[in-house]
Coordinates of C-alpha atoms in Angstrom, one line a residue:
M956 CA 134.1 97.6 119.1
S957 CA 134.7 97.2 122.8
D958 CA 133.8 93.1 122.1
A959 CA 136.7 93.0 119.3
L960 CA 139.3 95.0 122.1
S961 CA 138.1 92.3 124.7
L962 CA 139.7 89.6 123.1
N963 CA 143.3 90.7 123.5
S964 CA 142.3 88.2 127.2
C965 CA 141.8 85.1 124.7
C966 CA 145.4 86.2 122.9
N967 CA 148.2 83.6 122.8
A968 CA 151.4 84.3 125.1
R969 CA 152.9 86.5 121.7
G970 CA 150.1 88.3 121.5
E971 CA 148.0 86.6 119.1
L972 CA 144.7 86.2 118.7
P973 CA 143.3 82.2 117.4
V974 CA 141.6 82.2 114.3
D975 CA 138.6 81.1 115.0
L976 CA 137.8 83.7 117.5
G977 CA 138.3 85.8 114.7
R978 CA 136.8 85.2 112.1
Q979 CA 133.5 84.6 114.6
S980 CA 134.4 88.0 115.9
I981 CA 134.0 90.0 112.6
L982 CA 130.9 87.7 111.5
D983 CA 129.6 89.4 114.6
Q984 CA 130.2 92.8 113.8
V985 CA 128.5 92.3 109.9
E986 CA 125.1 92.2 109.0
A987 CA 123.4 91.0 105.8
L988 CA 122.5 93.6 103.2
S989 CA 118.5 94.7 103.3
A990 CA 117.9 96.5 100.3
V991 CA 116.9 93.9 97.5
E992 CA 116.0 94.6 93.7
T993 CA 113.6 92.4 91.6
V994 CA 115.8 91.5 88.3
P995 CA 115.2 89.1 85.2
L996 CA 115.9 85.5 85.4
A997 CA 119.1 85.7 83.0
D998 CA 120.6 88.8 85.3
A999 CA 120.1 85.9 88.6
L1000 CA 123.0 83.8 88.2
G1001 CA 125.1 84.2 91.2
R1002 CA 122.5 86.7 93.7
V1003 CA 120.6 85.7 95.9
L1004 CA 117.5 85.2 96.6
A1005 CA 115.7 87.9 98.7
E1006 CA 112.3 86.6 99.0
D1007 CA 111.0 82.2 99.2
I1008 CA 110.0 81.3 95.9
R1009 CA 106.5 79.1 95.2
S1010 CA 105.8 77.4 92.8
P1011 CA 102.6 78.3 90.3
I1012 CA 102.3 75.1 89.1
N1013 CA 102.9 71.3 89.4
V1014 CA 106.9 69.9 88.6
P1015 CA 106.2 67.9 86.4
G1016 CA 102.7 69.5 85.2
H1017 CA 101.0 66.1 84.6
D1018 CA 101.8 62.7 84.9
N1019 CA 104.1 61.3 82.8
S1020 CA 106.5 58.4 81.2
A1021 CA 110.2 57.5 83.1
M1022 CA 111.3 56.2 80.6
D1023 CA 111.0 54.3 76.9
G1024 CA 108.4 51.9 76.8
F1025 CA 104.6 51.2 76.7
A1026 CA 101.6 52.4 78.9
I1027 CA 99.4 50.1 80.6
R1028 CA 96.5 49.1 83.0
F1029 CA 98.1 47.5 85.7
S1030 CA 94.6 45.6 85.8
D1031 CA 94.6 43.9 82.0
L1032 CA 97.6 42.0 83.5
S1033 CA 97.5 38.3 84.0
E1034 CA 98.9 37.7 88.2
N1035 CA 101.0 35.0 86.9
A1036 CA 101.6 34.8 83.7
S1037 CA 102.4 36.8 80.7
S1038 CA 99.4 38.9 78.6
S1039 CA 99.3 40.4 75.5
L1040 CA 97.8 43.5 74.5
A1041 CA 97.0 45.2 71.9
L1042 CA 98.7 48.2 70.6
A1043 CA 96.9 51.2 70.3
G1044 CA 99.1 54.1 69.4
E1045 CA 101.7 56.0 71.1
A1046 CA 102.3 59.2 73.3
L1047 CA 105.6 61.5 72.5
A1048 CA 106.9 64.2 74.3
G1049 CA 104.3 67.6 74.0
H1050 CA 102.6 64.9 71.5
P1051 CA 99.9 62.6 74.0
Y1052 CA 98.0 59.7 73.1
A1053 CA 94.1 61.2 71.7
G1054 CA 91.4 59.6 74.2
T1055 CA 91.3 57.0 76.8
L1056 CA 93.1 54.1 77.1
P1057 CA 91.4 50.9 75.9
G1058 CA 90.8 47.7 78.0
G1059 CA 93.7 45.7 77.4
S1060 CA 95.1 47.8 75.5
A1061 CA 98.9 49.4 75.3
I1062 CA 100.7 52.6 74.0
R1063 CA 103.7 52.9 73.1
I1064 CA 105.4 55.6 75.3
M1065 CA 108.6 57.9 74.9
T1066 CA 110.4 59.7 77.8
G1067 CA 108.6 62.5 79.1
A1068 CA 105.1 61.9 77.6
M1069 CA 101.9 62.3 79.2
M1070 CA 100.3 59.1 80.8
P1071 CA 97.4 58.7 78.9
D1072 CA 93.7 59.0 80.5
G1073 CA 93.1 55.4 82.1
A1074 CA 96.9 54.3 82.0
D1075 CA 98.9 53.9 84.9
T1076 CA 102.1 52.0 84.8
V1077 CA 104.6 52.0 82.3
V1078 CA 107.1 48.4 81.3
M1079 CA 110.5 49.5 80.2
Q1080 CA 111.1 48.3 75.9
E1081 CA 113.8 45.9 76.9
I1082 CA 111.2 43.4 78.6
V1083 CA 108.6 43.0 76.3
T1084 CA 108.1 42.0 72.6
C1085 CA 106.2 43.3 70.4
D1086 CA 104.9 43.7 66.5
E1087 CA 103.1 46.4 64.7
Q1088 CA 99.7 44.3 66.9
Q1089 CA 101.0 42.4 70.0
V1090 CA 102.7 43.4 73.0
Q1091 CA 103.5 40.3 74.9
I1092 CA 104.1 41.4 78.6
P1093 CA 106.0 39.9 80.9
A1094 CA 104.9 38.5 84.2
G1095 CA 106.5 40.7 87.5
I1096 CA 105.1 43.7 86.6
K1097 CA 104.1 46.6 89.4
A1098 CA 101.8 48.6 89.7
G1099 CA 102.5 52.5 88.8
Q1100 CA 106.3 51.7 88.1
N1101 CA 107.8 54.0 85.9
R1102 CA 105.2 56.6 86.1
R1103 CA 106.0 60.1 87.3
R1104 CA 102.6 61.7 88.7
A1105 CA 101.8 65.0 88.4
G1106 CA 103.8 67.2 91.5
E1107 CA 105.8 64.4 92.0
D1108 CA 108.7 66.6 92.3
I1109 CA 107.5 70.6 93.2
A1110 CA 103.5 70.7 94.8
R1111 CA 101.9 73.4 93.2
D1112 CA 102.1 76.6 96.2
S1113 CA 105.0 74.5 97.5
I1114 CA 108.3 76.6 98.3
A1115 CA 110.6 75.5 95.8
L1116 CA 113.6 78.0 96.8
T1117 CA 113.8 79.8 100.1
R1118 CA 115.1 83.2 100.3
N1119 CA 118.4 83.5 101.3
T1120 CA 119.1 81.0 98.2
L1121 CA 122.7 81.5 96.2
V1122 CA 121.2 81.3 92.5
Q1123 CA 124.0 79.0 90.8
A1124 CA 122.8 76.9 87.4
A1125 CA 121.0 74.2 89.3
E1126 CA 118.4 77.1 90.8
M1127 CA 118.4 78.7 87.1
G1128 CA 117.4 75.8 85.7
L1129 CA 114.8 75.0 88.5
L1130 CA 113.1 79.2 88.2
A1131 CA 112.9 78.3 84.5
S1132 CA 111.0 75.2 84.8
L1133 CA 109.0 77.1 86.9
G1134 CA 107.9 79.7 84.1
V1135 CA 109.2 82.5 87.1
G1136 CA 111.0 85.2 84.6
Q1137 CA 111.6 87.5 87.2
V1138 CA 112.4 86.8 90.8
Q1139 CA 113.3 89.7 93.7
V1140 CA 117.2 89.4 95.1
K1141 CA 119.4 91.4 97.9
R1142 CA 121.4 93.9 96.3
R1143 CA 125.1 93.6 95.1
L1144 CA 127.4 94.0 97.2
K1145 CA 130.1 96.2 96.6
V1146 CA 134.2 95.6 97.1
A1147 CA 136.1 98.2 97.3
V1148 CA 140.2 96.9 96.2
L1149 CA 143.1 98.8 96.6
S1150 CA 146.6 98.7 96.7
T1151 CA 148.8 101.3 98.3
G1152 CA 152.8 102.0 98.5
D1153 CA 155.3 103.6 96.5
E1154 CA 156.7 100.8 95.6
V1155 CA 153.8 98.9 94.0
C1156 CA 153.7 99.1 90.5
A1157 CA 150.6 98.4 87.8
P1158 CA 151.9 95.1 85.5
G1159 CA 152.8 96.1 81.9
S1160 CA 155.0 99.2 83.7
A1161 CA 158.4 99.3 84.1
V1162 CA 160.1 98.8 87.6
D1163 CA 162.2 101.2 88.9
T1164 CA 165.3 99.4 91.2
G1165 CA 163.3 98.6 94.8
Q1166 CA 159.4 98.2 92.9
I1167 CA 157.9 95.7 92.8
Y1168 CA 154.4 94.7 90.4
D1169 CA 151.4 95.0 91.6
S1170 CA 149.9 91.8 91.9
N1171 CA 147.9 91.3 96.2
R1172 CA 144.8 93.5 93.5
F1173 CA 145.1 91.2 90.9
S1174 CA 144.7 88.1 93.6
L1175 CA 141.6 89.9 95.1
Q1176 CA 139.6 90.7 91.9
G1177 CA 140.4 86.8 90.7
L1178 CA 139.0 85.6 93.9
L1179 CA 136.3 88.0 94.5
A1180 CA 134.8 87.5 91.4
P1181 CA 133.7 84.1 91.3
L1182 CA 130.8 85.6 94.7
G1183 CA 128.5 87.7 92.4
V1184 CA 129.8 91.0 94.0
E1185 CA 130.1 94.8 92.0
V1186 CA 134.5 95.0 92.5
I1187 CA 135.7 98.6 92.3
D1188 CA 138.6 98.5 91.6
L1189 CA 140.9 101.9 92.9
G1190 CA 144.0 101.6 91.6
I1191 CA 147.3 102.1 93.4
I1192 CA 147.6 104.9 96.3
A1193 CA 150.7 106.8 97.0
D1194 CA 152.6 106.6 100.3
D1195 CA 151.1 110.3 100.7
P1196 CA 148.4 111.0 103.9
A1197 CA 146.5 113.2 102.2
L1198 CA 145.7 110.7 99.1
L1199 CA 145.1 107.6 101.6
A1200 CA 142.8 110.1 103.3
E1201 CA 140.7 110.9 100.5
A1202 CA 140.7 107.5 98.3
F1203 CA 140.1 105.6 101.6
A1204 CA 137.1 108.4 102.1
S1205 CA 136.3 107.6 98.8
A1206 CA 136.3 104.4 98.9
A1207 CA 133.6 104.1 102.1
R1208 CA 131.3 106.2 99.8
S1209 CA 130.8 103.8 97.1
A1210 CA 131.7 100.5 98.5
D1211 CA 130.1 98.1 100.9
M1212 CA 133.7 96.5 102.6
I1213 CA 137.2 98.2 101.5
I1214 CA 140.6 95.7 101.3
T1215 CA 143.8 96.9 100.8
S1216 CA 147.0 94.5 102.0
G1217 CA 150.2 95.3 103.6
G1218 CA 150.8 98.6 105.5
V1219 CA 149.2 96.6 108.7
S1220 CA 152.5 94.7 110.2
V1221 CA 154.2 96.6 113.3
G1222 CA 156.9 98.9 112.2
E1223 CA 156.3 99.1 109.1
A1224 CA 157.2 102.4 107.7
D1225 CA 153.7 103.7 105.7
Y1226 CA 150.8 106.2 106.6
V1227 CA 147.9 103.6 105.9
K1228 CA 148.1 102.7 109.7
Q1229 CA 147.6 106.1 111.1
T1230 CA 145.1 107.0 108.1
L1231 CA 143.1 104.1 109.1
E1232 CA 143.1 105.2 113.0
R1233 CA 142.4 108.7 112.3
I1234 CA 139.8 108.3 109.8
G1235 CA 138.1 105.0 111.0
Q1236 CA 137.1 102.8 113.8
I1237 CA 139.8 99.6 113.3
H1238 CA 141.6 97.2 115.0
F1239 CA 145.1 95.7 114.5
W1240 CA 145.2 92.4 115.5
K1241 CA 148.1 89.7 115.4
M1242 CA 146.2 85.9 114.5
A1243 CA 147.7 82.6 115.4
M1244 CA 148.1 81.5 112.1
K1245 CA 150.8 81.5 109.0
P1246 CA 150.7 82.7 106.9
G1247 CA 149.0 85.8 107.1
R1248 CA 149.7 87.1 111.2
P1249 CA 148.3 90.9 110.7
L1250 CA 145.0 91.5 110.4
A1251 CA 143.5 94.9 110.9
F1252 CA 139.1 95.3 110.2
G1253 CA 137.0 97.6 111.3
R1254 CA 134.9 100.1 109.9
I1255 CA 135.4 103.9 107.8
E1256 CA 131.9 105.8 107.9
N1257 CA 129.4 102.8 106.8
A1258 CA 132.0 100.1 105.0
V1259 CA 133.6 97.2 106.7
F1260 CA 137.3 97.6 106.4
F1261 CA 139.7 94.5 105.4
G1262 CA 143.6 95.4 105.8
L1263 CA 145.3 92.7 104.7
P1264 CA 149.2 91.2 105.2
G1265 CA 151.2 92.6 102.2
N1266 CA 152.8 89.4 101.4
P1267 CA 151.2 87.6 98.4
V1268 CA 150.0 84.0 99.5
A1269 CA 148.8 85.8 103.1
V1270 CA 146.5 87.5 101.2
M1271 CA 145.1 85.2 99.7
V1272 CA 144.7 82.8 102.3
T1273 CA 143.8 86.0 105.1
F1274 CA 140.5 86.6 102.4
L1275 CA 139.4 83.4 102.6
Q1276 CA 139.8 82.9 106.6
F1277 CA 138.6 86.4 107.0
A1278 CA 137.1 88.5 104.6
L1279 CA 135.4 85.5 102.3
P1280 CA 133.2 84.6 105.1
A1281 CA 131.8 88.3 106.1
I1282 CA 131.1 88.8 102.1
R1283 CA 129.3 85.5 102.5
K1284 CA 127.2 86.7 105.9
M1285 CA 126.9 90.4 104.4
Q1286 CA 125.3 88.4 100.7
G1287 CA 122.8 87.0 103.3
L1288 CA 124.0 83.7 102.7
D1289 CA 122.7 80.8 105.9
N1290 CA 125.5 78.3 104.8
W1291 CA 128.7 80.7 103.9
Q1292 CA 131.3 77.7 105.7
P1293 CA 133.8 76.5 104.0
L1294 CA 134.3 73.3 102.6
T1295 CA 136.3 70.5 104.5
L1296 CA 137.8 67.3 103.3
P1297 CA 139.5 64.7 105.4
A1298 CA 142.4 63.4 103.8
R1299 CA 145.8 61.3 104.5
A1300 CA 149.2 63.1 104.0
A1301 CA 151.4 61.7 101.3
E1302 CA 154.5 62.5 102.9
R1303 CA 155.6 63.9 106.3
L1304 CA 154.5 67.9 106.8
R1305 CA 156.7 70.0 109.1
K1306 CA 154.6 71.8 111.2
R1307 CA 155.6 74.1 115.1
A1308 CA 152.5 73.9 117.9
G1309 CA 151.4 77.9 118.4
R1310 CA 149.8 78.8 115.5
T1311 CA 147.0 77.4 112.9
E1312 CA 148.8 76.5 109.8
F1313 CA 147.2 76.6 106.0
Q1314 CA 150.3 74.7 103.9
R1315 CA 149.5 75.3 100.0
G1316 CA 148.7 71.2 99.1
I1317 CA 147.6 69.7 96.0
F1318 CA 145.0 66.4 97.0
N1319 CA 144.0 63.5 94.6
R1320 CA 142.5 60.0 95.3
D1321 CA 144.2 56.6 95.5
D1322 CA 143.4 53.2 93.0
A1323 CA 141.4 52.6 96.5
G1324 CA 139.3 56.0 96.0
Q1325 CA 141.1 57.4 99.5
L1326 CA 142.0 61.3 99.6
L1327 CA 145.6 61.7 99.7
V1328 CA 147.2 64.8 100.4
A1329 CA 151.3 66.5 99.7
S1330 CA 152.8 70.0 99.6
S1331 CA 152.6 72.1 96.6
G1332 CA 156.0 73.3 97.2
T1333 CA 158.4 75.7 99.1
Q1334 CA 155.9 77.3 101.3
G1335 CA 157.3 80.6 102.1
S1336 CA 154.5 83.4 102.2
G1337 CA 155.8 85.1 99.3
V1338 CA 155.9 82.4 97.2
L1339 CA 152.8 82.3 94.9
S1340 CA 153.5 79.8 92.4
S1341 CA 153.0 76.9 94.9
M1342 CA 150.2 78.8 96.0
S1343 CA 148.9 78.5 91.7
R1344 CA 150.4 75.0 92.1
A1345 CA 147.6 73.5 94.7
N1346 CA 144.4 72.8 94.6
C1347 CA 143.4 73.0 98.7
L1348 CA 144.8 74.8 101.7
I1349 CA 146.0 71.9 104.3
I1350 CA 144.9 73.0 107.4
L1351 CA 146.7 71.7 110.4
P1352 CA 145.7 73.0 114.4
S1353 CA 147.1 75.7 116.3
D1354 CA 148.9 72.5 118.4
Q1355 CA 149.3 70.0 115.6
E1356 CA 153.7 69.1 115.7
D1357 CA 154.6 67.8 112.0
V1358 CA 152.7 65.2 110.7
D1359 CA 153.9 61.9 109.3
Q1360 CA 152.9 60.2 106.4
G1361 CA 149.6 58.5 106.5
D1362 CA 148.5 60.6 109.3
V1363 CA 144.6 62.4 108.5
V1364 CA 145.0 65.9 108.2
D1365 CA 141.8 68.5 106.7
I1366 CA 141.6 69.8 103.2
Q1367 CA 140.0 73.3 102.3
P1368 CA 139.5 72.7 98.5
L1369 CA 140.7 75.9 96.4
L1370 CA 137.1 76.3 94.2
F1371 CA 138.9 79.3 92.2

């Protein structure tokens, strides 16, 4: 943790750490899980491959037609004139033509059907004329056209998918096309989520004066759900030192990562900070960002700990900028960086230099195809309604001041 402490020299005059340095420090202190397990293909969605997948077959498994048409032998065509070939039969997907293509003949063939022996070219049906006995082929046909070669997509014994690949819909289909019935994947990351505070109560219950409903835990579960992790919901823990210590210790025994919100700001009257300092190795940072200035990061036993700020929007923004990259690295993914795109501001955006701001925005394309972005509404860190309306974060660097209409900014699409 001494490396994290040395970051103090990189803080600004207010003692705030730049976002990029904070993120990199976190990534330097987490490691990918090493445990693997074998799962059926049907259970592999959202998992990370623990091994290279070598193809046991050629894909496609045989030469086949790329479209509906007529399979021919190119040498049977006249060089500069149309050619008349005898219609010798047909080949359907799953029902190949039996035998070898006779000289001077053509076979009607459907997309995906196996190329007949002796045929090397497919002529699309739209450019020929034919009856039940003859096919008239125009001049200008190229040898080998519209023919897919065996192994053209994936050759037998080649690496079809590399280890540390996230298995999504396309990978599921690809694995199935290879006949792979089970795969080795990284163990699921276990993430414990809890809320703290006597003022927090569960949705669906009555609130007393001064109490609030627990929204942060549900936002965090929504952010975690698409990531292929196992979420451990520990509920709400009251402001009691013994209860907090037991909850954090229990979470550390069952989870790889613990995420909580609130209790990490200077001056907050609760027991979270003192409990964390007593049972774990925790650093409390002030990040040069808005929203989301306070952040706690460290370990309790073997579990990585994130203490996010208490404001609802700040929770979501800090999760995306710090916890999400750590989760992706711990899962073993090589490419965890979030997608960012350039867009033109559709309106003036207010900004003071000094902190990186993540403003909630709505982006779309204009009639010319240019990406435009505008604010989704009030930018207060407790205003979840503008986060609900947003489909992106507008990333404004620390030294950026007001953005004029038409200026180019970076946006981070919200993919949840």
